[in-house]
Amino acid sequence: MQRNIFEDAISRLDTAFADANVEAEVLEQLKHPEQILEVAVPVRMDNGALRVFTGFRVRHDDSLGPTKGGIRFHPNVTREEVMALALWMTLKCALVGIPYGGAKGGIKVNPKDLSKLELERLSRSYIQRVADAIGPQTDIPAPDVYTNAMIMGWMMDEYSSIVRRRTPGVITGKPIPLGGSLGRDDATGRGAYYCIKELEKKYNWQPSNIKVAVQGFGNAGQHVAGLLHQDGYKIVAISDSQGGIFHESGFDVPSIVKMKNETRRVQAVYCDGSVCEAVDSEVISNEQLLELPVDILIPAALEDQINASNAERIKAPYIVEVANGPIVSNADSILHKKNTFIIPDILANAGGVIVSYFEWVQNNIGLYWTESEVHQKLKQIITAAFHKVLDIADERKLDMRAAANVHALNNLQTAIKARGTQEYFNMG
Ligand code: GLU
């Protein structure tokens, strides 16, 4: 039988545990999410019919602070997936040193099938069902796959009416006028970009010689591609859930972002103002994109894209995991043998939750920062985490994923130990 995604995530943690030198009960605690909520989410559809969707909210571990993590709307959402994503949030926050535990939420739905009004009712209905589990000091949701700032705004509104008090700190990734933070929108892509800039320095890269393929063109994929393109990197392949495009000499990323946002499709175009023309390109599939002979591969879509069946064919020497969990554990040893350098998800995509943390802090103190302050603080935190992981990897001869997990486990251990573990209680 195929292992489920949560078990797969735990098996990686078992491997890290062997390297981490932390007490067994740290691992024991992390294997069991604190709270798993499954809710029925009723929605009155535009045609008058009632539909009931299934929603989840998993609070994984709050040793380091209130739990934090996005809400995704996707037809393939499952309980195990949300559990794995919540565990990764715990590790992510611990790794970059922000005072949060991990959580995640999801609704099993294809949001593309819903009207805007149905989407609003769905978002509000979900909050009515999970309101007792969330709160600015307990659990703070945010956007994830197929959710956005407007949805966060509706959710904040709904929560505020339930508790009869305006509560911007209950959710992050909100629209700016509703208490959002400047710089939250591109934060996930920007965090990955700052990590890549450190690699650029380390290896003395000339951006115009570096070919990049980006799988997934949602919020994170668009921004990381845009920032790299601005610096002269060649973005030679881009895809979305429908398929992809490839051109050896690279695309004009802002034109493709513009078309994607107007037509919901990735198309090979060059736009001068509002006039867009088709440019040369080859149509490729998502699977083909992953196997292109590029320098940097950026999976920025969903989990389980690279596994034992295609890992051997991956040619990129650098992979930056902007999606959560794009590489399954059975691909690890194959990529390791090929010497692929991987910036793991809990580091590469931590920019989102880091700026969510800034948003929450700003909501709590009622004082708002400029965009450049946000960029600078984000750069500082993620660059420091990147170097910490690199140092651990070098010192202990680990790959970057193992090193990131080791560092996260060590940070979690400090908080778990501070409350006493077996060692403390046995001392009598
Ligand atoms: N959904 C994002 C993630 O996976 C952001 C979470 C947040 O901002 O809380 O990291």
Tab-separated table of C-alpha atoms and ligand atoms in Angstrom:
chain	number	residue	atom	x	y	z
A	1	MET	CA	0.000	0.000	0.000
A	2	GLN	CA	1.204	3.508	-0.754
A	3	ARG	CA	2.385	5.464	2.232
A	4	ASN	CA	0.316	8.527	2.980
A	5	ILE	CA	1.841	11.968	2.799
A	6	PHE	CA	1.835	12.492	6.579
A	7	GLU	CA	3.643	9.186	7.155
A	8	ASP	CA	6.116	10.209	4.477
A	9	ALA	CA	6.737	13.510	6.275
A	10	ILE	CA	7.237	11.653	9.570
A	11	SER	CA	9.713	9.242	7.969
A	12	ARG	CA	11.863	12.215	6.924
A	13	LEU	CA	11.700	13.471	10.482
A	14	ASP	CA	12.876	10.060	11.711
A	15	THR	CA	15.901	10.412	9.441
A	16	ALA	CA	16.613	13.923	10.733
A	17	PHE	CA	16.189	12.700	14.306
A	18	ALA	CA	19.110	10.336	13.830
A	19	ASP	CA	21.313	13.332	12.960
A	20	ALA	CA	19.811	15.855	15.346
A	21	ASN	CA	20.795	14.730	18.789
A	22	VAL	CA	17.451	15.684	20.301
A	23	GLU	CA	15.534	13.779	22.939
A	24	ALA	CA	13.181	11.046	21.762
A	25	GLU	CA	10.146	12.759	23.234
A	26	VAL	CA	10.627	15.750	20.946
A	27	LEU	CA	10.032	13.443	18.020
A	28	GLU	CA	7.232	11.615	19.819
A	29	GLN	CA	5.419	14.908	20.373
A	30	LEU	CA	5.793	15.978	16.730
A	31	LYS	CA	4.387	12.703	15.417
A	32	HIS	CA	0.971	13.551	16.860
A	33	PRO	CA	-0.809	16.715	15.718
A	34	GLU	CA	-2.347	18.530	18.678
A	35	GLN	CA	-5.790	19.001	17.187
A	36	ILE	CA	-7.423	17.755	13.976
A	37	LEU	CA	-10.699	19.347	13.118
A	38	GLU	CA	-12.908	18.129	10.278
A	39	VAL	CA	-15.921	20.291	9.546
A	40	ALA	CA	-18.894	20.292	7.216
A	41	VAL	CA	-19.021	23.596	5.356
A	42	PRO	CA	-22.536	24.300	4.052
A	43	VAL	CA	-22.953	26.763	1.184
A	44	ARG	CA	-26.111	28.057	-0.481
A	45	MET	CA	-25.214	27.979	-4.190
A	46	ASP	CA	-26.342	30.638	-6.686
A	47	ASN	CA	-29.033	28.306	-8.069
A	48	GLY	CA	-30.599	27.968	-4.626
A	49	ALA	CA	-29.256	24.456	-3.929
A	50	LEU	CA	-27.361	23.606	-0.757
A	51	ARG	CA	-23.916	22.023	-1.083
A	52	VAL	CA	-21.843	20.815	1.818
A	53	PHE	CA	-18.060	20.857	1.435
A	54	THR	CA	-15.515	19.158	3.700
A	55	GLY	CA	-13.044	21.396	5.518
A	56	PHE	CA	-10.091	20.784	7.833
A	57	ARG	CA	-8.015	22.723	10.301
A	58	VAL	CA	-5.053	20.970	11.867
A	59	ARG	CA	-3.067	22.542	14.697
A	60	HIS	CA	0.114	20.568	14.752
A	61	ASP	CA	2.279	21.864	17.604
A	62	ASP	CA	2.298	25.046	19.664
A	63	SER	CA	5.523	24.632	21.652
A	64	LEU	CA	6.989	27.815	20.202
A	65	GLY	CA	3.869	29.983	20.052
A	66	PRO	CA	0.364	30.239	18.613
A	67	THR	CA	-0.040	27.976	15.591
A	68	LYS	CA	0.207	29.463	12.112
A	69	GLY	CA	-0.467	28.294	8.592
A	70	GLY	CA	-2.450	28.844	5.427
A	71	ILE	CA	-5.808	27.598	4.191
A	72	ARG	CA	-5.963	25.980	0.770
A	73	PHE	CA	-8.949	25.453	-1.493
A	74	HIS	CA	-8.272	22.463	-3.725
A	75	PRO	CA	-10.233	19.409	-4.943
A	76	ASN	CA	-7.508	17.026	-3.712
A	77	VAL	CA	-7.341	18.288	-0.123
A	78	THR	CA	-7.285	15.394	2.371
A	79	ARG	CA	-6.919	15.117	6.114
A	80	GLU	CA	-3.434	13.549	5.742
A	81	GLU	CA	-2.319	16.302	3.391
A	82	VAL	CA	-3.376	19.009	5.834
A	83	MET	CA	-1.638	17.115	8.659
A	84	ALA	CA	1.620	16.991	6.663
A	85	LEU	CA	1.371	20.655	5.699
A	86	ALA	CA	0.761	21.583	9.350
A	87	LEU	CA	3.829	19.608	10.446
A	88	TRP	CA	5.924	21.429	7.831
A	89	MET	CA	4.666	24.764	9.217
A	90	THR	CA	5.886	23.747	12.697
A	91	LEU	CA	9.324	22.974	11.263
A	92	LYS	CA	9.343	26.098	9.067
A	93	CYS	CA	8.583	28.509	11.893
A	94	ALA	CA	11.090	26.766	14.178
A	95	LEU	CA	13.743	26.837	11.468
A	96	VAL	CA	13.565	30.581	10.784
A	97	GLY	CA	13.079	31.407	14.457
A	98	ILE	CA	9.664	33.084	14.508
A	99	PRO	CA	7.504	32.576	17.609
A	100	TYR	CA	4.861	30.309	16.112
A	101	GLY	CA	3.856	26.702	16.019
A	102	GLY	CA	2.454	25.079	12.891
A	103	ALA	CA	-1.069	24.621	11.542
A	104	LYS	CA	-2.841	24.281	8.218
A	105	GLY	CA	-6.365	24.359	6.864
A	106	GLY	CA	-8.096	23.288	3.713
A	107	ILE	CA	-11.397	22.822	1.962
A	108	LYS	CA	-11.937	20.063	-0.561
A	109	VAL	CA	-13.335	22.173	-3.402
A	110	ASN	CA	-12.464	23.325	-6.883
A	111	PRO	CA	-12.732	27.096	-6.428
A	112	LYS	CA	-12.663	27.574	-10.214
A	113	ASP	CA	-16.156	26.025	-10.331
A	114	LEU	CA	-17.602	28.598	-7.920
A	115	SER	CA	-18.945	32.098	-8.610
A	116	LYS	CA	-17.464	34.963	-6.622
A	117	LEU	CA	-20.503	35.067	-4.366
A	118	GLU	CA	-20.321	31.319	-3.739
A	119	LEU	CA	-16.629	31.690	-2.897
A	120	GLU	CA	-17.430	34.401	-0.369
A	121	ARG	CA	-20.160	32.283	1.261
A	122	LEU	CA	-17.815	29.280	1.365
A	123	SER	CA	-15.044	31.311	3.048
A	124	ARG	CA	-17.403	32.762	5.664
A	125	SER	CA	-19.066	29.400	6.308
A	126	TYR	CA	-15.671	27.760	6.902
A	127	ILE	CA	-14.775	30.421	9.483
A	128	GLN	CA	-18.104	29.899	11.271
A	129	ARG	CA	-17.176	26.216	11.607
A	130	VAL	CA	-13.576	26.664	12.793
A	131	ALA	CA	-13.998	29.883	14.799
A	132	ASP	CA	-13.520	28.147	18.153
A	133	ALA	CA	-10.125	26.764	17.094
A	134	ILE	CA	-8.616	29.965	15.689
A	135	GLY	CA	-7.780	33.327	17.274
A	136	PRO	CA	-4.958	35.880	17.331
A	137	GLN	CA	-3.276	34.157	20.293
A	138	THR	CA	-4.176	30.558	19.424
A	139	ASP	CA	-4.142	29.846	15.704
A	140	ILE	CA	-3.673	32.311	12.864
A	141	PRO	CA	-4.567	31.279	9.286
A	142	ALA	CA	-3.223	32.822	6.055
A	143	PRO	CA	-3.451	32.266	2.282
A	144	ASP	CA	-2.207	29.121	0.554
A	145	VAL	CA	-2.957	27.375	-2.766
A	146	TYR	CA	-5.979	29.045	-4.507
A	147	THR	CA	-6.761	31.443	-1.665
A	148	ASN	CA	-5.879	35.136	-1.730
A	149	ALA	CA	-6.030	38.469	0.097
A	150	MET	CA	-9.726	39.069	-0.580
A	151	ILE	CA	-10.611	35.674	0.898
A	152	MET	CA	-8.509	36.535	3.987
A	153	GLY	CA	-10.448	39.809	4.251
A	154	TRP	CA	-13.806	37.991	4.230
A	155	MET	CA	-12.522	35.547	6.823
A	156	MET	CA	-11.271	38.333	9.099
A	157	ASP	CA	-14.657	40.071	8.797
A	158	GLU	CA	-16.542	36.912	9.614
A	159	TYR	CA	-14.391	36.126	12.641
A	160	SER	CA	-14.744	39.728	13.826
A	161	SER	CA	-18.543	39.515	13.679
A	162	ILE	CA	-18.537	36.199	15.564
A	163	VAL	CA	-16.440	37.599	18.432
A	164	ARG	CA	-18.079	41.062	18.098
A	165	ARG	CA	-14.714	42.810	17.990
A	166	ARG	CA	-12.596	43.847	15.031
A	167	THR	CA	-9.747	41.338	15.104
A	168	PRO	CA	-7.220	41.862	12.294
A	169	GLY	CA	-4.598	39.701	14.070
A	170	VAL	CA	-6.680	36.520	13.594
A	171	ILE	CA	-5.522	36.086	10.005
A	172	THR	CA	-2.680	37.311	7.808
A	173	GLY	CA	-2.312	38.005	4.104
A	174	LYS	CA	-5.230	40.463	4.285
A	175	PRO	CA	-5.817	43.344	1.853
A	176	ILE	CA	-3.789	46.410	2.918
A	177	PRO	CA	-6.824	48.543	3.934
A	178	LEU	CA	-8.028	45.747	6.233
A	179	GLY	CA	-4.742	45.535	8.142
A	180	GLY	CA	-2.563	43.714	5.623
A	181	SER	CA	1.174	44.316	5.518
A	182	LEU	CA	3.040	45.915	2.669
A	183	GLY	CA	5.313	43.296	1.146
A	184	ARG	CA	3.143	40.283	2.128
A	185	ASP	CA	1.930	39.704	-1.408
A	186	ASP	CA	5.312	38.831	-2.930
A	187	ALA	CA	6.899	37.570	0.315
A	188	THR	CA	7.043	33.844	-0.524
A	189	GLY	CA	8.646	34.430	-3.926
A	190	ARG	CA	10.921	37.119	-2.515
A	191	GLY	CA	12.162	34.846	0.284
A	192	ALA	CA	13.118	32.192	-2.286
A	193	TYR	CA	14.768	34.903	-4.392
A	194	TYR	CA	16.907	36.034	-1.422
A	195	CYS	CA	18.041	32.421	-0.929
A	196	ILE	CA	18.976	32.149	-4.621
A	197	LYS	CA	20.920	35.441	-4.339
A	198	GLU	CA	23.030	33.827	-1.604
A	199	LEU	CA	23.781	30.904	-3.929
A	200	GLU	CA	24.663	33.433	-6.629
A	201	LYS	CA	27.247	34.988	-4.293
A	202	LYS	CA	28.575	31.634	-3.143
A	203	TYR	CA	29.112	30.314	-6.662
A	204	ASN	CA	29.823	33.628	-8.374
A	205	TRP	CA	26.997	33.163	-10.848
A	206	GLN	CA	26.458	35.461	-13.799
A	207	PRO	CA	22.606	35.651	-13.865
A	208	SER	CA	22.422	35.862	-17.667
A	209	ASN	CA	24.081	32.412	-17.856
A	210	ILE	CA	21.593	30.791	-15.507
A	211	LYS	CA	18.553	29.036	-16.961
A	212	VAL	CA	15.548	28.635	-14.723
A	213	ALA	CA	12.372	26.542	-15.065
A	214	VAL	CA	9.357	27.414	-12.901
A	215	GLN	CA	6.588	24.860	-12.367
A	216	GLY	CA	3.422	26.564	-11.102
A	217	PHE	CA	2.535	30.156	-11.800
A	218	GLY	CA	0.448	31.163	-8.801
A	219	ASN	CA	1.470	33.851	-6.349
A	220	ALA	CA	4.847	32.374	-5.354
A	221	GLY	CA	5.888	31.182	-8.838
A	222	GLN	CA	5.040	34.523	-10.463
A	223	HIS	CA	6.995	36.553	-7.937
A	224	VAL	CA	10.139	34.450	-7.783
A	225	ALA	CA	10.221	34.331	-11.598
A	226	GLY	CA	9.640	38.104	-11.810
A	227	LEU	CA	12.395	38.984	-9.339
A	228	LEU	CA	14.927	36.644	-10.972
A	229	HIS	CA	14.020	37.964	-14.424
A	230	GLN	CA	14.580	41.526	-13.227
A	231	ASP	CA	18.121	40.539	-12.246
A	232	GLY	CA	18.836	39.031	-15.660
A	233	TYR	CA	18.218	35.331	-14.997
A	234	LYS	CA	16.820	33.455	-18.017
A	235	ILE	CA	13.392	32.066	-17.244
A	236	VAL	CA	13.242	29.459	-20.011
A	237	ALA	CA	10.183	27.465	-18.916
A	238	ILE	CA	6.970	28.241	-17.077
A	239	SER	CA	3.899	26.121	-16.462
A	240	ASP	CA	0.568	26.181	-14.677
A	241	SER	CA	-1.983	23.432	-14.014
A	242	GLN	CA	-2.906	23.407	-17.750
A	243	GLY	CA	0.645	22.867	-19.072
A	244	GLY	CA	3.735	24.859	-19.926
A	245	ILE	CA	5.894	26.763	-22.384
A	246	PHE	CA	9.609	26.586	-23.117
A	247	HIS	CA	12.017	28.819	-24.974
A	248	GLU	CA	15.779	28.461	-24.868
A	249	SER	CA	16.511	32.202	-24.720
A	250	GLY	CA	14.007	32.954	-21.943
A	251	PHE	CA	10.671	34.751	-21.572
A	252	ASP	CA	9.658	38.267	-20.636
A	253	VAL	CA	8.120	37.358	-17.274
A	254	PRO	CA	6.011	40.540	-16.690
A	255	SER	CA	4.205	39.918	-20.026
A	256	ILE	CA	3.377	36.351	-19.033
A	257	VAL	CA	2.177	37.457	-15.581
A	258	LYS	CA	-0.070	40.063	-17.227
A	259	MET	CA	-1.630	37.475	-19.596
A	260	LYS	CA	-1.993	34.877	-16.843
A	261	ASN	CA	-3.868	37.340	-14.671
A	262	GLU	CA	-6.134	38.399	-17.544
A	263	THR	CA	-6.850	34.969	-19.068
A	264	ARG	CA	-5.902	32.535	-16.254
A	265	ARG	CA	-3.502	30.809	-18.680
A	266	VAL	CA	0.247	30.763	-19.155
A	267	GLN	CA	0.925	31.928	-22.730
A	268	ALA	CA	4.157	32.770	-24.542
A	269	VAL	CA	3.742	36.490	-25.215
A	270	TYR	CA	5.637	39.729	-25.224
A	271	CYS	CA	3.612	42.813	-24.239
A	272	ASP	CA	4.429	46.399	-25.029
A	273	GLY	CA	1.989	48.342	-22.836
A	274	SER	CA	-1.397	46.782	-23.433
A	275	VAL	CA	-0.457	45.258	-26.797
A	276	CYS	CA	0.668	41.651	-26.530
A	277	GLU	CA	2.145	39.508	-29.305
A	278	ALA	CA	2.830	35.805	-29.353
A	279	VAL	CA	6.513	34.843	-29.178
A	280	ASP	CA	8.267	31.636	-30.225
A	281	SER	CA	7.911	28.792	-27.783
A	282	GLU	CA	7.457	25.079	-27.454
A	283	VAL	CA	4.434	23.696	-25.641
A	284	ILE	CA	5.517	21.301	-22.882
A	285	SER	CA	3.817	19.336	-20.140
A	286	ASN	CA	4.431	19.785	-16.426
A	287	GLU	CA	6.340	16.484	-16.389
A	288	GLN	CA	8.593	17.623	-19.244
A	289	LEU	CA	9.300	20.921	-17.493
A	290	LEU	CA	10.696	19.084	-14.479
A	291	GLU	CA	13.137	17.151	-16.636
A	292	LEU	CA	14.557	20.066	-18.641
A	293	PRO	CA	18.337	20.590	-18.705
A	294	VAL	CA	18.179	23.880	-16.773
A	295	ASP	CA	20.412	25.184	-13.985
A	296	ILE	CA	17.698	25.900	-11.434
A	297	LEU	CA	14.405	24.063	-11.180
A	298	ILE	CA	11.718	25.763	-9.105
A	299	PRO	CA	8.721	23.558	-8.299
A	300	ALA	CA	6.163	26.117	-7.120
A	301	ALA	CA	2.917	24.170	-7.461
A	302	LEU	CA	1.895	21.184	-5.339
A	303	GLU	CA	3.291	18.191	-3.467
A	304	ASP	CA	4.596	14.978	-4.981
A	305	GLN	CA	5.999	16.264	-8.269
A	306	ILE	CA	9.367	14.544	-8.025
A	307	ASN	CA	9.396	10.955	-6.783
A	308	ALA	CA	11.148	7.644	-7.364
A	309	SER	CA	9.624	7.373	-10.847
A	310	ASN	CA	11.100	10.571	-12.323
A	311	ALA	CA	13.949	11.556	-9.965
A	312	GLU	CA	16.536	9.814	-12.132
A	313	ARG	CA	15.555	12.014	-15.085
A	314	ILE	CA	15.838	15.340	-13.229
A	315	LYS	CA	18.758	17.224	-14.755
A	316	ALA	CA	18.812	20.520	-12.844
A	317	PRO	CA	21.752	20.668	-10.409
A	318	TYR	CA	19.825	23.106	-8.165
A	319	ILE	CA	16.235	22.717	-6.988
A	320	VAL	CA	14.477	25.428	-4.997
A	321	GLU	CA	11.328	24.049	-3.358
A	322	VAL	CA	8.930	26.970	-3.446
A	323	ALA	CA	5.941	24.601	-3.137
A	324	ASN	CA	5.479	22.633	0.065
A	325	GLY	CA	6.568	19.011	-0.311
A	326	PRO	CA	7.218	18.877	-4.089
A	327	ILE	CA	9.808	16.098	-3.605
A	328	VAL	CA	8.684	12.818	-2.038
A	329	SER	CA	11.096	11.096	0.361
A	330	ASN	CA	11.668	8.134	-1.992
A	331	ALA	CA	13.404	10.569	-4.395
A	332	ASP	CA	15.818	11.880	-1.733
A	333	SER	CA	18.524	9.260	-2.095
A	334	ILE	CA	18.371	9.354	-5.915
A	335	LEU	CA	18.853	13.134	-5.966
A	336	HIS	CA	21.467	12.911	-3.230
A	337	LYS	CA	23.528	10.512	-5.368
A	338	LYS	CA	23.297	12.938	-8.271
A	339	ASN	CA	24.595	15.657	-5.942
A	340	THR	CA	21.548	17.823	-6.562
A	341	PHE	CA	21.640	20.876	-4.293
A	342	ILE	CA	18.161	21.377	-2.859
A	343	ILE	CA	16.956	24.417	-0.946
A	344	PRO	CA	14.195	22.667	1.030
A	345	ASP	CA	10.645	24.001	1.245
A	346	ILE	CA	10.768	24.906	4.932
A	347	LEU	CA	13.549	27.356	4.091
A	348	ALA	CA	12.871	28.336	0.463
A	349	ASN	CA	9.217	29.269	0.979
A	350	ALA	CA	9.451	30.611	4.537
A	351	GLY	CA	9.240	34.213	3.280
A	352	GLY	CA	5.438	33.985	3.308
A	353	VAL	CA	5.086	33.106	6.958
A	354	ILE	CA	7.894	35.478	7.958
A	355	VAL	CA	6.012	38.442	6.523
A	356	SER	CA	2.771	37.028	7.962
A	357	TYR	CA	4.508	37.309	11.310
A	358	PHE	CA	5.339	40.950	10.542
A	359	GLU	CA	1.699	41.561	9.615
A	360	TRP	CA	0.492	40.072	12.912
A	361	VAL	CA	3.037	42.123	14.891
A	362	GLN	CA	1.892	45.296	13.102
A	363	ASN	CA	-1.778	44.413	13.816
A	364	ASN	CA	-0.949	43.854	17.478
A	365	ILE	CA	0.962	47.103	17.952
A	366	GLY	CA	-1.165	49.168	15.566
A	367	LEU	CA	1.874	50.663	13.875
A	368	TYR	CA	2.636	49.940	10.224
A	369	TRP	CA	5.983	49.584	8.457
A	370	THR	CA	7.118	50.734	5.029
A	371	GLU	CA	7.624	48.229	2.240
A	372	SER	CA	11.388	48.659	2.360
A	373	GLU	CA	11.418	47.980	6.130
A	374	VAL	CA	9.517	44.753	5.464
A	375	HIS	CA	11.903	43.730	2.672
A	376	GLN	CA	14.933	44.452	4.784
A	377	LYS	CA	13.641	42.525	7.824
A	378	LEU	CA	12.629	39.590	5.618
A	379	LYS	CA	16.020	39.527	3.927
A	380	GLN	CA	17.795	39.567	7.262
A	381	ILE	CA	15.821	36.647	8.729
A	382	ILE	CA	15.831	34.397	5.683
A	383	THR	CA	19.468	35.043	4.798
A	384	ALA	CA	20.551	34.231	8.350
A	385	ALA	CA	18.498	31.002	8.270
A	386	PHE	CA	19.979	30.093	4.884
A	387	HIS	CA	23.542	30.445	6.199
A	388	LYS	CA	22.762	28.611	9.401
A	389	VAL	CA	21.461	25.650	7.384
A	390	LEU	CA	24.434	25.803	5.015
A	391	ASP	CA	26.862	25.811	7.969
A	392	ILE	CA	25.168	22.811	9.588
A	393	ALA	CA	25.203	21.008	6.225
A	394	ASP	CA	28.931	21.697	5.779
A	395	GLU	CA	29.929	20.884	9.366
A	396	ARG	CA	27.905	17.713	9.694
A	397	LYS	CA	28.183	16.563	6.048
A	398	LEU	CA	24.408	16.615	5.601
A	399	ASP	CA	22.332	17.730	2.663
A	400	MET	CA	20.384	20.974	3.019
A	401	ARG	CA	17.077	19.279	3.861
A	402	ALA	CA	18.565	17.190	6.633
A	403	ALA	CA	20.421	20.240	7.953
A	404	ALA	CA	17.224	22.338	7.931
A	405	ASN	CA	15.323	19.612	9.788
A	406	VAL	CA	18.125	19.246	12.320
A	407	HIS	CA	18.119	22.981	13.019
A	408	ALA	CA	14.314	23.092	13.304
A	409	LEU	CA	14.306	20.101	15.686
A	410	ASN	CA	16.990	21.712	17.827
A	411	ASN	CA	14.999	24.931	18.100
A	412	LEU	CA	11.837	23.014	18.964
A	413	GLN	CA	13.731	21.048	21.562
A	414	THR	CA	14.712	24.236	23.408
A	415	ALA	CA	11.035	25.061	23.978
A	416	ILE	CA	10.007	21.492	24.759
A	417	LYS	CA	12.903	21.030	27.195
A	418	ALA	CA	12.195	24.328	28.913
A	419	ARG	CA	8.951	22.740	30.137
A	420	GLY	CA	10.772	19.616	31.324
A	421	THR	CA	11.429	16.287	29.640
A	422	GLN	CA	12.056	12.830	31.074
A	423	GLU	CA	15.639	13.765	31.911
A	424	TYR	CA	14.429	16.603	34.145
A	425	PHE	CA	11.639	14.705	35.899
A	426	ASN	CA	13.796	11.643	36.598
A	427	MET	CA	16.263	13.774	38.501
A	428	GLY	CA	13.706	13.811	41.285
B	1	GLU	N1	0.698	29.161	3.184
B	1	GLU	C1	2.014	29.700	3.373
B	1	GLU	C2	2.989	28.597	3.716
B	1	GLU	O1	2.795	27.461	3.371
B	1	GLU	C3	2.031	30.868	4.349
B	1	GLU	C4	1.573	30.564	5.734
B	1	GLU	C5	1.393	31.798	6.611
B	1	GLU	O2	1.692	32.890	6.149
B	1	GLU	O3	0.969	31.618	7.742
B	1	GLU	O4	4.039	28.836	4.250
